CSV table of C-alpha atoms in Angstrom, one decimal:
chain,number,residue,atom,x,y,z
A,66,MET,CA,103.6,48.8,84.7
A,67,ALA,CA,105.8,48.2,81.8
A,68,GLU,CA,106.9,51.1,79.7
A,69,ARG,CA,105.7,50.4,76.0
A,70,PRO,CA,108.1,51.4,73.3
A,71,PRO,CA,107.4,54.8,72.1
A,72,GLU,CA,107.0,53.8,68.6
A,73,GLU,CA,104.1,52.1,69.7
A,74,ASN,CA,102.3,54.7,71.0
A,75,GLY,CA,100.8,56.0,67.8
A,76,MET,CA,100.6,60.1,67.8
A,77,LEU,CA,101.6,60.3,71.6
A,78,GLY,CA,104.6,58.2,70.8
A,79,ALA,CA,105.6,60.6,67.9
A,80,VAL,CA,105.6,63.0,70.8
A,81,HIS,CA,108.1,61.2,72.9
A,82,THR,CA,110.1,60.0,70.3
A,83,THR,CA,110.4,63.3,68.9
A,84,LEU,CA,110.9,65.6,72.1
A,85,ILE,CA,112.6,63.0,73.9
A,86,GLU,CA,115.2,60.9,72.2
A,87,ARG,CA,117.8,61.7,70.4
A,88,PRO,CA,116.3,61.4,67.1
A,89,LYS,CA,117.9,58.6,64.2
A,90,SER,CA,116.7,60.9,61.3
A,91,ALA,CA,115.6,64.4,62.3
A,92,LEU,CA,113.7,64.8,58.9
A,93,ARG,CA,111.6,61.8,59.8
A,94,ASN,CA,111.0,62.7,63.4
A,95,LEU,CA,110.1,66.0,61.9
A,96,VAL,CA,107.7,65.4,59.8
A,97,ALA,CA,106.1,62.4,62.4
A,98,THR,CA,105.3,65.5,64.7
A,99,GLU,CA,102.2,67.2,65.0
A,100,SER,CA,104.1,70.1,66.6
A,101,ALA,CA,105.9,70.4,63.6
A,102,GLY,CA,102.8,70.6,61.6
A,103,GLY,CA,101.6,72.7,63.5
A,104,LEU,CA,104.0,75.6,63.0
A,105,VAL,CA,103.3,74.6,59.0
A,106,LEU,CA,99.5,75.5,59.6
A,107,MET,CA,100.1,78.5,61.6
A,108,GLY,CA,102.4,80.1,58.6
A,109,ALA,CA,99.5,78.8,56.0
A,110,ALA,CA,96.8,80.7,57.9
A,111,LEU,CA,99.3,83.9,58.3
A,112,LEU,CA,99.9,83.7,54.5
A,113,ALA,CA,95.9,83.1,53.9
A,114,ILE,CA,95.3,86.5,56.0
A,115,LEU,CA,97.8,88.3,54.3
A,116,VAL,CA,96.8,87.5,50.6
A,117,ALA,CA,93.3,88.1,51.3
A,118,ASN,CA,94.3,91.5,52.6
A,119,THR,CA,96.3,92.6,49.5
A,120,ALA,CA,95.8,93.0,46.0
A,121,LEU,CA,96.0,89.2,45.2
A,122,TYR,CA,92.5,88.8,47.1
A,123,ASP,CA,90.5,88.5,43.8
A,124,ASN,CA,92.7,85.8,42.7
A,125,TYR,CA,92.7,84.0,45.7
A,126,ASP,CA,88.9,84.2,45.8
A,127,HIS,CA,88.7,83.1,42.3
A,128,LEU,CA,90.4,80.2,42.7
A,129,LEU,CA,88.7,78.8,45.8
A,130,HIS,CA,85.3,79.0,43.8
A,131,THR,CA,86.5,77.6,40.5
A,132,TYR,CA,84.8,74.5,39.6
A,133,LEU,CA,86.4,71.2,38.9
A,134,GLY,CA,83.6,69.2,38.9
A,135,GLY,CA,82.3,66.5,41.5
A,136,PHE,CA,79.4,63.7,42.3
A,137,GLU,CA,75.8,64.3,42.8
A,138,TYR,CA,72.5,62.0,43.2
A,139,GLU,CA,69.5,62.5,41.7
A,140,SER,CA,68.1,58.9,39.9
A,141,GLY,CA,71.4,58.0,39.9
A,142,LEU,CA,75.2,58.9,40.7
A,143,SER,CA,76.4,61.6,38.4
A,144,TRP,CA,78.9,64.1,37.8
A,145,LYS,CA,78.8,67.8,38.7
A,146,GLY,CA,80.8,71.1,39.3
A,147,LEU,CA,82.3,71.5,42.8
A,148,SER,CA,84.6,74.2,43.5
A,149,VAL,CA,88.3,73.9,44.5
A,150,LEU,CA,87.3,75.0,48.2
A,151,HIS,CA,84.3,72.1,48.1
A,152,TRP,CA,87.1,69.7,47.0
A,153,ILE,CA,89.4,70.9,49.7
A,154,ASN,CA,87.1,70.7,52.7
A,155,ASP,CA,85.3,67.5,51.5
A,156,GLY,CA,87.7,65.5,49.8
A,157,LEU,CA,91.4,66.3,51.0
A,158,MET,CA,89.8,66.6,54.5
A,159,ALA,CA,88.2,63.2,54.3
A,160,ILE,CA,92.0,62.3,54.4
A,161,PHE,CA,92.7,64.1,57.6
A,162,PHE,CA,89.7,62.6,59.0
A,163,LEU,CA,91.2,58.9,57.9
A,164,LEU,CA,94.2,59.8,59.7
A,165,VAL,CA,92.0,61.0,62.8
A,166,GLY,CA,89.9,58.0,62.7
A,167,LEU,CA,93.4,55.5,62.7
A,168,GLU,CA,94.7,57.4,65.5
A,169,VAL,CA,91.5,57.0,67.9
A,170,LYS,CA,91.3,53.3,66.9
A,171,ARG,CA,94.9,52.7,68.3
A,172,GLU,CA,94.6,54.5,71.0
A,173,MET,CA,91.7,53.2,72.4
A,174,LEU,CA,93.0,49.8,71.4
A,175,ASP,CA,96.6,49.7,72.2
A,176,GLY,CA,97.8,53.1,73.4
A,177,GLN,CA,97.5,55.9,76.0
A,178,LEU,CA,93.9,55.7,76.0
A,179,SER,CA,93.7,51.5,76.0
A,180,THR,CA,92.1,51.3,79.6
A,181,TRP,CA,89.5,53.3,81.6
A,182,GLU,CA,92.0,54.3,84.1
A,183,ARG,CA,93.9,56.2,81.3
A,184,ARG,CA,90.9,57.4,79.9
A,185,ILE,CA,89.5,59.1,83.0
A,186,LEU,CA,91.6,62.1,83.2
A,187,PRO,CA,92.0,63.3,79.2
A,188,GLY,CA,88.2,62.1,78.6
A,189,ALA,CA,86.9,64.2,81.4
A,190,ALA,CA,89.0,67.1,80.6
A,191,ALA,CA,87.9,67.0,77.0
A,192,ILE,CA,84.0,66.6,77.7
A,193,GLY,CA,84.4,69.3,79.9
A,194,GLY,CA,86.1,71.4,77.1
A,195,MET,CA,83.3,70.8,74.9
A,196,VAL,CA,80.2,71.2,77.5
A,197,ALA,CA,81.8,74.3,78.7
A,198,PRO,CA,82.7,76.5,75.3
A,199,ALA,CA,79.2,75.2,73.9
A,200,LEU,CA,77.0,76.7,77.1
A,201,ILE,CA,78.7,79.8,76.5
A,202,PHE,CA,78.2,80.0,72.9
A,203,VAL,CA,74.3,79.6,73.6
A,204,ALA,CA,74.1,82.2,76.2
A,205,PHE,CA,75.6,84.5,73.4
A,206,ASN,CA,73.1,83.5,70.9
A,207,ALA,CA,70.4,81.9,72.2
A,208,GLY,CA,67.3,83.0,69.9
A,209,GLU,CA,69.4,83.8,67.2
A,210,PRO,CA,70.0,82.0,63.8
A,211,THR,CA,73.2,81.3,64.5
A,212,LEU,CA,72.5,79.2,67.4
A,213,ARG,CA,73.2,76.4,65.0
A,214,ALA,CA,76.5,76.9,65.2
A,215,TRP,CA,77.0,75.9,68.9
A,216,ALA,CA,79.9,73.2,68.4
A,217,ILE,CA,82.3,75.5,67.0
A,218,PRO,CA,84.1,76.3,69.8
A,219,ALA,CA,84.0,73.0,71.4
A,220,ALA,CA,86.9,71.9,68.9
A,221,THR,CA,90.7,72.0,69.9
A,222,ASP,CA,93.3,72.0,67.2
A,223,ILE,CA,96.0,69.7,68.0
A,224,ALA,CA,98.4,70.7,65.3
A,225,PHE,CA,98.1,74.4,66.4
A,226,ALA,CA,98.3,73.4,70.2
A,227,LEU,CA,101.3,71.1,70.0
A,228,GLY,CA,103.0,73.6,67.6
A,229,VAL,CA,102.9,76.2,70.4
A,230,LEU,CA,104.3,73.8,73.1
A,231,ALA,CA,107.0,73.1,70.6
A,232,LEU,CA,107.9,76.8,70.7
A,233,LEU,CA,108.2,76.5,74.3
A,234,GLY,CA,110.5,73.5,74.3
A,235,LYS,CA,111.8,72.1,77.5
A,236,ARG,CA,109.5,74.6,79.5
A,237,VAL,CA,106.8,72.0,79.1
A,238,PRO,CA,107.0,68.6,80.9
A,239,VAL,CA,106.7,65.4,78.6
A,240,SER,CA,103.4,64.5,80.3
A,241,LEU,CA,101.6,67.6,79.7
A,242,LYS,CA,102.2,67.3,76.0
A,243,VAL,CA,101.0,63.6,75.9
A,244,PHE,CA,98.1,65.0,78.2
A,245,LEU,CA,97.4,67.6,75.3
A,246,THR,CA,97.5,64.7,72.8
A,247,ALA,CA,95.4,62.6,74.0
A,248,VAL,CA,92.6,65.4,75.0
A,249,ALA,CA,92.7,66.6,71.5
A,250,ILE,CA,92.3,62.8,70.0
A,251,ILE,CA,89.2,62.4,72.1
A,252,ASP,CA,87.9,66.1,71.6
A,253,ASP,CA,88.3,65.0,67.4
A,254,LEU,CA,86.2,62.1,68.2
A,255,GLY,CA,83.5,64.5,70.0
A,256,ALA,CA,83.6,66.3,66.9
A,257,ILE,CA,83.0,63.6,64.6
A,258,ILE,CA,80.1,62.3,66.5
A,259,ILE,CA,79.0,66.2,66.7
A,260,ILE,CA,79.0,66.5,62.7
A,261,ALA,CA,77.1,62.9,62.3
A,262,LEU,CA,74.6,63.8,64.6
A,263,PHE,CA,73.8,67.8,63.9
A,264,TYR,CA,75.2,68.6,60.7
A,265,THR,CA,74.1,66.0,58.2
A,266,ALA,CA,71.9,67.4,55.5
A,267,GLU,CA,68.6,65.9,54.2
A,268,LEU,CA,69.5,62.2,53.7
A,269,ASN,CA,69.2,60.1,50.3
A,270,LEU,CA,69.0,56.9,51.3
A,271,VAL,CA,70.2,54.5,48.4
A,272,PRO,CA,73.7,55.8,48.4
A,273,LEU,CA,73.8,55.7,52.4
A,274,VAL,CA,72.7,52.0,52.7
A,275,MET,CA,75.1,51.3,49.8
A,276,ALA,CA,78.0,53.0,51.5
A,277,PHE,CA,77.1,51.2,54.8
A,278,GLY,CA,77.0,47.9,52.8
A,279,LEU,CA,80.5,48.3,51.6
A,280,LEU,CA,81.6,49.2,55.2
A,281,GLY,CA,79.9,45.7,56.0
A,282,VAL,CA,82.0,44.2,53.3
A,283,LEU,CA,85.4,46.1,54.7
A,284,PHE,CA,84.6,44.3,58.2
A,285,PHE,CA,84.2,41.3,56.8
A,286,LEU,CA,87.6,41.6,55.3
A,287,ASN,CA,89.3,42.3,58.3
A,288,LYS,CA,87.5,39.3,60.1
A,289,ARG,CA,88.7,37.0,57.2
A,290,GLY,CA,92.3,38.2,57.8
A,291,VAL,CA,92.8,40.0,54.7
A,292,ARG,CA,95.7,42.2,55.3
A,293,THR,CA,96.4,44.4,52.1
A,294,LEU,CA,95.7,47.6,52.2
A,295,TRP,CA,94.3,48.1,48.4
A,296,PRO,CA,91.0,46.9,48.9
A,297,TYR,CA,90.1,49.0,51.9
A,298,MET,CA,91.6,51.8,49.9
A,299,VAL,CA,89.7,51.3,46.9
A,300,MET,CA,86.2,50.5,48.3
A,301,GLY,CA,87.0,53.6,50.8
A,302,LEU,CA,87.1,55.9,47.8
A,303,VAL,CA,83.8,54.6,46.7
A,304,ILE,CA,82.5,55.1,50.4
A,305,TRP,CA,83.7,58.6,49.9
A,306,ALA,CA,81.8,59.3,46.7
A,307,LEU,CA,78.5,57.4,48.1
A,308,MET,CA,78.7,59.5,51.3
A,309,LEU,CA,79.1,62.7,49.3
A,310,VAL,CA,76.1,62.5,47.7
A,311,SER,CA,74.1,61.1,50.6
A,312,GLY,CA,73.4,64.0,52.6
A,313,VAL,CA,76.1,62.8,55.6
A,314,HIS,CA,79.2,64.8,55.2
A,315,ALA,CA,81.4,62.8,53.0
A,316,THR,CA,84.6,63.5,55.4
A,317,LEU,CA,83.2,61.0,57.7
A,318,ALA,CA,83.8,58.3,55.3
A,319,GLY,CA,87.3,58.2,56.2
A,320,VAL,CA,86.5,58.1,59.8
A,321,ALA,CA,84.1,54.9,58.9
A,322,VAL,CA,87.0,53.3,56.8
A,323,ALA,CA,89.5,53.8,59.3
A,324,LEU,CA,87.8,51.8,61.5
A,325,THR,CA,87.9,48.6,58.9
A,326,ILE,CA,91.7,49.0,58.8
A,327,PRO,CA,93.0,45.8,60.6
A,328,MET,CA,95.5,46.7,63.3
A,329,THR,CA,97.3,43.1,63.6
A,330,LYS,CA,99.8,42.0,61.6
A,331,ASN,CA,99.6,39.5,59.0
A,332,PRO,CA,100.2,36.0,60.4
A,333,GLY,CA,101.3,34.5,57.1
A,334,HIS,CA,104.2,37.2,57.0
A,335,PRO,CA,106.0,36.9,60.7
A,336,ASP,CA,108.6,39.2,59.3
A,337,SER,CA,106.7,42.1,58.7
A,338,VAL,CA,107.1,44.9,61.1
A,339,GLU,CA,104.1,47.0,60.9
A,340,SER,CA,100.5,46.4,60.7
A,341,PRO,CA,98.3,47.5,58.2
A,342,LEU,CA,96.8,50.1,60.2
A,343,HIS,CA,100.3,51.2,61.1
A,344,LYS,CA,101.8,51.2,57.7
A,345,LEU,CA,98.7,53.5,56.6
A,346,GLU,CA,98.8,55.8,59.4
A,347,HIS,CA,103.0,56.2,58.7
A,348,ALA,CA,102.2,56.6,54.9
A,349,ILE,CA,99.5,59.5,55.4
A,350,ALA,CA,100.7,61.5,58.7
A,351,PRO,CA,103.2,63.6,56.8
A,352,TRP,CA,101.1,64.3,54.2
A,353,VAL,CA,98.4,65.4,56.5
A,354,ALA,CA,100.5,67.6,58.9
A,355,PHE,CA,102.6,69.2,55.9
A,356,LEU,CA,100.0,69.3,53.3
A,357,ILE,CA,96.1,69.0,53.3
A,358,VAL,CA,95.8,70.6,56.8
A,359,PRO,CA,97.9,73.5,55.8
A,360,ILE,CA,95.9,74.0,52.2
A,361,PHE,CA,92.6,73.6,54.6
A,362,GLY,CA,94.1,76.4,56.5
A,363,PHE,CA,95.0,78.3,53.4
A,364,ALA,CA,91.9,78.2,51.9
A,365,ASN,CA,89.4,79.1,54.9
A,366,ALA,CA,91.6,81.3,57.0
A,367,GLY,CA,91.5,84.0,54.3
A,368,LEU,CA,89.8,87.0,56.0
A,369,ASN,CA,89.4,90.2,54.2
A,370,PHE,CA,89.6,93.1,56.9
A,371,SER,CA,88.1,95.7,54.4
A,372,GLY,CA,84.4,94.7,54.5
A,373,LEU,CA,84.3,94.8,58.2
A,374,GLU,CA,83.1,97.1,60.1
A,375,LEU,CA,83.9,97.7,64.1
A,376,GLU,CA,80.7,96.4,65.4
A,377,MET,CA,81.0,93.2,63.8
A,378,LEU,CA,83.5,92.0,66.9
A,379,TRP,CA,80.3,92.4,68.9
A,380,ALA,CA,78.1,90.3,67.0
A,381,PRO,CA,76.8,87.3,69.1
A,382,LEU,CA,78.3,84.9,66.7
A,383,VAL,CA,81.8,86.4,67.0
A,384,LEU,CA,81.5,87.0,70.6
A,385,GLY,CA,79.9,83.2,71.5
A,386,ILE,CA,82.8,81.3,69.5
A,387,ALA,CA,85.7,83.6,70.9
A,388,MET,CA,84.6,83.6,74.4
A,389,GLY,CA,83.7,79.9,74.2
A,390,LEU,CA,87.4,79.2,73.0
A,391,PHE,CA,89.2,81.4,75.2
A,392,ILE,CA,87.1,81.9,78.4
A,393,GLY,CA,84.8,78.3,77.8
A,394,LYS,CA,87.5,76.0,77.0
A,395,GLN,CA,90.0,77.2,80.1
A,396,ILE,CA,87.0,77.1,82.5
A,397,GLY,CA,85.9,73.6,81.2
A,398,VAL,CA,89.3,71.7,80.8
A,399,PHE,CA,90.8,73.5,84.2
A,400,SER,CA,88.4,72.9,86.3
A,401,VAL,CA,87.2,69.3,85.5
A,402,ILE,CA,90.9,68.5,86.2
A,403,TRP,CA,91.0,70.2,89.1
A,404,LEU,CA,87.8,68.8,90.6
A,405,LEU,CA,89.0,64.8,90.2
A,406,GLU,CA,92.1,65.9,91.6
A,407,LYS,CA,90.7,67.6,94.7
A,408,LEU,CA,88.7,64.1,94.9
A,409,ASN,CA,91.5,61.8,94.5
A,410,ILE,CA,90.0,60.1,91.7
A,411,VAL,CA,93.2,61.4,89.4
A,412,ASP,CA,96.8,63.3,89.8
A,413,TYR,CA,98.1,65.8,87.9
A,414,PRO,CA,100.4,64.6,85.0
A,415,ALA,CA,103.7,63.7,86.2
A,416,ARG,CA,105.8,66.7,87.2
A,417,ALA,CA,103.2,69.3,86.2
A,418,SER,CA,102.5,72.2,88.4
A,419,VAL,CA,98.7,73.4,89.0
A,420,ALA,CA,99.9,76.8,86.7
A,421,GLN,CA,101.4,74.6,83.7
A,422,VAL,CA,98.1,72.6,83.7
A,423,TYR,CA,96.0,75.9,83.4
A,424,GLY,CA,98.2,77.0,80.6
A,425,VAL,CA,97.9,74.0,78.7
A,426,SER,CA,94.2,74.3,79.6
A,427,LEU,CA,94.2,77.8,77.9
A,428,LEU,CA,96.2,76.0,74.8
A,429,CYS,CA,93.2,73.8,74.3
A,430,GLY,CA,91.1,76.8,73.2
A,431,ILE,CA,93.0,77.0,69.9
A,432,GLY,CA,90.1,75.5,68.0
A,433,PHE,CA,91.4,76.5,64.2
A,434,THR,CA,91.3,73.5,61.9
A,435,MET,CA,88.0,71.6,63.3
A,436,SER,CA,86.2,74.9,64.1
A,437,LEU,CA,86.5,76.3,60.7
A,438,PHE,CA,85.6,73.0,59.4
A,439,ILE,CA,82.4,73.5,61.7
A,440,GLY,CA,81.7,76.7,60.7
A,441,ASN,CA,81.6,75.9,56.9
A,442,LEU,CA,79.0,73.2,57.5
A,443,ALA,CA,76.8,75.5,59.7
A,444,PHE,CA,76.5,78.3,57.3
A,445,VAL,CA,76.9,79.3,53.5
A,446,ASP,CA,75.8,82.9,53.8
A,447,MET,CA,79.7,84.6,53.6
A,448,THR,CA,78.7,87.2,56.6
A,449,TYR,CA,78.2,84.5,58.9
A,450,ILE,CA,81.3,82.7,57.5
A,451,ASN,CA,83.4,85.7,58.0
A,452,GLU,CA,82.1,86.4,61.2
A,453,VAL,CA,83.1,82.4,62.2
A,454,LYS,CA,86.5,83.4,61.2
A,455,MET,CA,86.5,86.4,63.1
A,456,GLY,CA,85.6,84.4,66.0
A,457,VAL,CA,88.0,81.3,65.8
A,458,LEU,CA,91.1,83.7,64.9
A,459,GLY,CA,90.3,86.0,67.7
A,460,GLY,CA,89.5,83.5,70.6
A,461,SER,CA,92.3,80.8,69.2
A,462,LEU,CA,94.6,83.8,69.2
A,463,LEU,CA,93.7,84.9,72.9
A,464,SER,CA,94.0,81.2,74.2
A,465,GLY,CA,97.7,80.7,72.6
A,466,ILE,CA,99.1,83.9,73.7
A,467,VAL,CA,97.7,84.0,77.3
A,468,GLY,CA,98.5,80.1,77.4
A,469,THR,CA,102.4,80.5,76.2
A,470,LEU,CA,102.7,83.1,78.9
A,471,VAL,CA,101.5,81.3,81.7
A,472,LEU,CA,103.3,78.5,80.8
A,473,VAL,CA,106.2,80.6,80.6
A,474,PHE,CA,105.8,82.1,83.8
A,475,ALA,CA,105.1,78.8,85.4
A,476,GLN,CA,108.3,77.5,84.3
A,477,GLN,CA,110.2,80.4,85.9
A,478,GLU,CA,108.5,79.9,89.0
A,479,ARG,CA,109.4,76.0,89.3
A,480,LEU,CA,113.0,76.7,88.0
A,481,GLU,CA,113.2,78.8,91.3
A,482,GLU,CA,111.7,75.8,93.4
A,483,GLU,CA,113.4,72.9,92.4
A,484,PRO,CA,116.0,71.6,89.6
A,485,ASP,CA,115.1,69.9,86.6
A,486,LEU,CA,115.3,66.3,86.4
A,487,PRO,CA,117.1,64.7,83.8
A,488,ALA,CA,115.1,64.0,80.4
A,489,SER,CA,115.3,60.3,80.9
A,490,ASP,CA,113.8,60.3,84.7
A,491,GLU,CA,110.8,62.7,83.1
A,492,VAL,CA,110.3,59.9,80.7
A,493,ARG,CA,110.0,57.2,83.0
A,494,THR,CA,107.8,59.4,85.2
A,495,SER,CA,105.2,60.2,82.5
A,496,ALA,CA,105.3,56.5,81.2
A,497,GLU,CA,104.2,55.2,84.9
């Protein structure tokens, strides 16, 4: 199989380029990686918890609930108050979902997920990693009003997980980093579908129909060969505003608009290096990784421990989320991979031992960003939201710590068994 240049492989290419090749520009490659963004997100989450448990908590809470304005729809589109927290979760996160949509489109059409053969392993692992946590959550919350939050432990935070792998450096084969990224991309796609189907409020059909009409216009522009980005962005903002008041979560506008962005270069400019999709992705990726997602983490991870009681740790919601992430994810991901390998349907990622695959399966239980996001969709009551934070932080922390330990010990055993191959050999093996 011909080896595709790393720069043509989206997020997966960024992992290859940053971690394997000697960077031409250290800063450019640092900004381009999800792993580096994950480290920033970790810092933002820790800062939020610190602030929430100091004298600054009242200022923190007041800032997040300050109203700045927003849209509403009754007989027509009008302006109303939206808090800073809502603007972060409904506005900034739409850009995050735009990037997710761009990555999904590119990987499905011309990347690591472009053929069914390539999709089998990460696709099956992602499905197992969504079903098992959801079942564990349901087991803890059956018959409870918290059951509607069943999707919270089904998510994987790609930035956090790759951030942990970045800390491990060369202890983890490149093929596993590529595999984890592919699983997380499919996992994000599953989360998007879940949000659209199960976390949509009462619909206002008029703005929703208008939004779909504008999406149709964007698809038409794509088919007509319009490669200038500004029409897509301007209409994308209008689509976001319409979805905000339609009852469908506004962030899904980002995904919908991403699907309309052209992936082919402008035939009238043969010297053009990048397609519109590439240009947009490269333009917003640093902002998402180093600003938007950390802001979301800072705004949503602040858990004040002063009002919490020890028995809350045993609440069905907390246990369902924590055990879903820690137990459900590792069982769902690893068991599917193990079964498919035993049936000779797939092979383990190149140069990865069973223990290393298990360690990465554990890291899939880090469900920070998307889990908190779904939690905010599922609940309004602050008691439940605090329990969501406890479950997500607890399950993600357990998954990260245990997964890291497994990978460290797995690498030590591997070094005793065989010498390391040169980096160039590892890149070639993982690409085949």
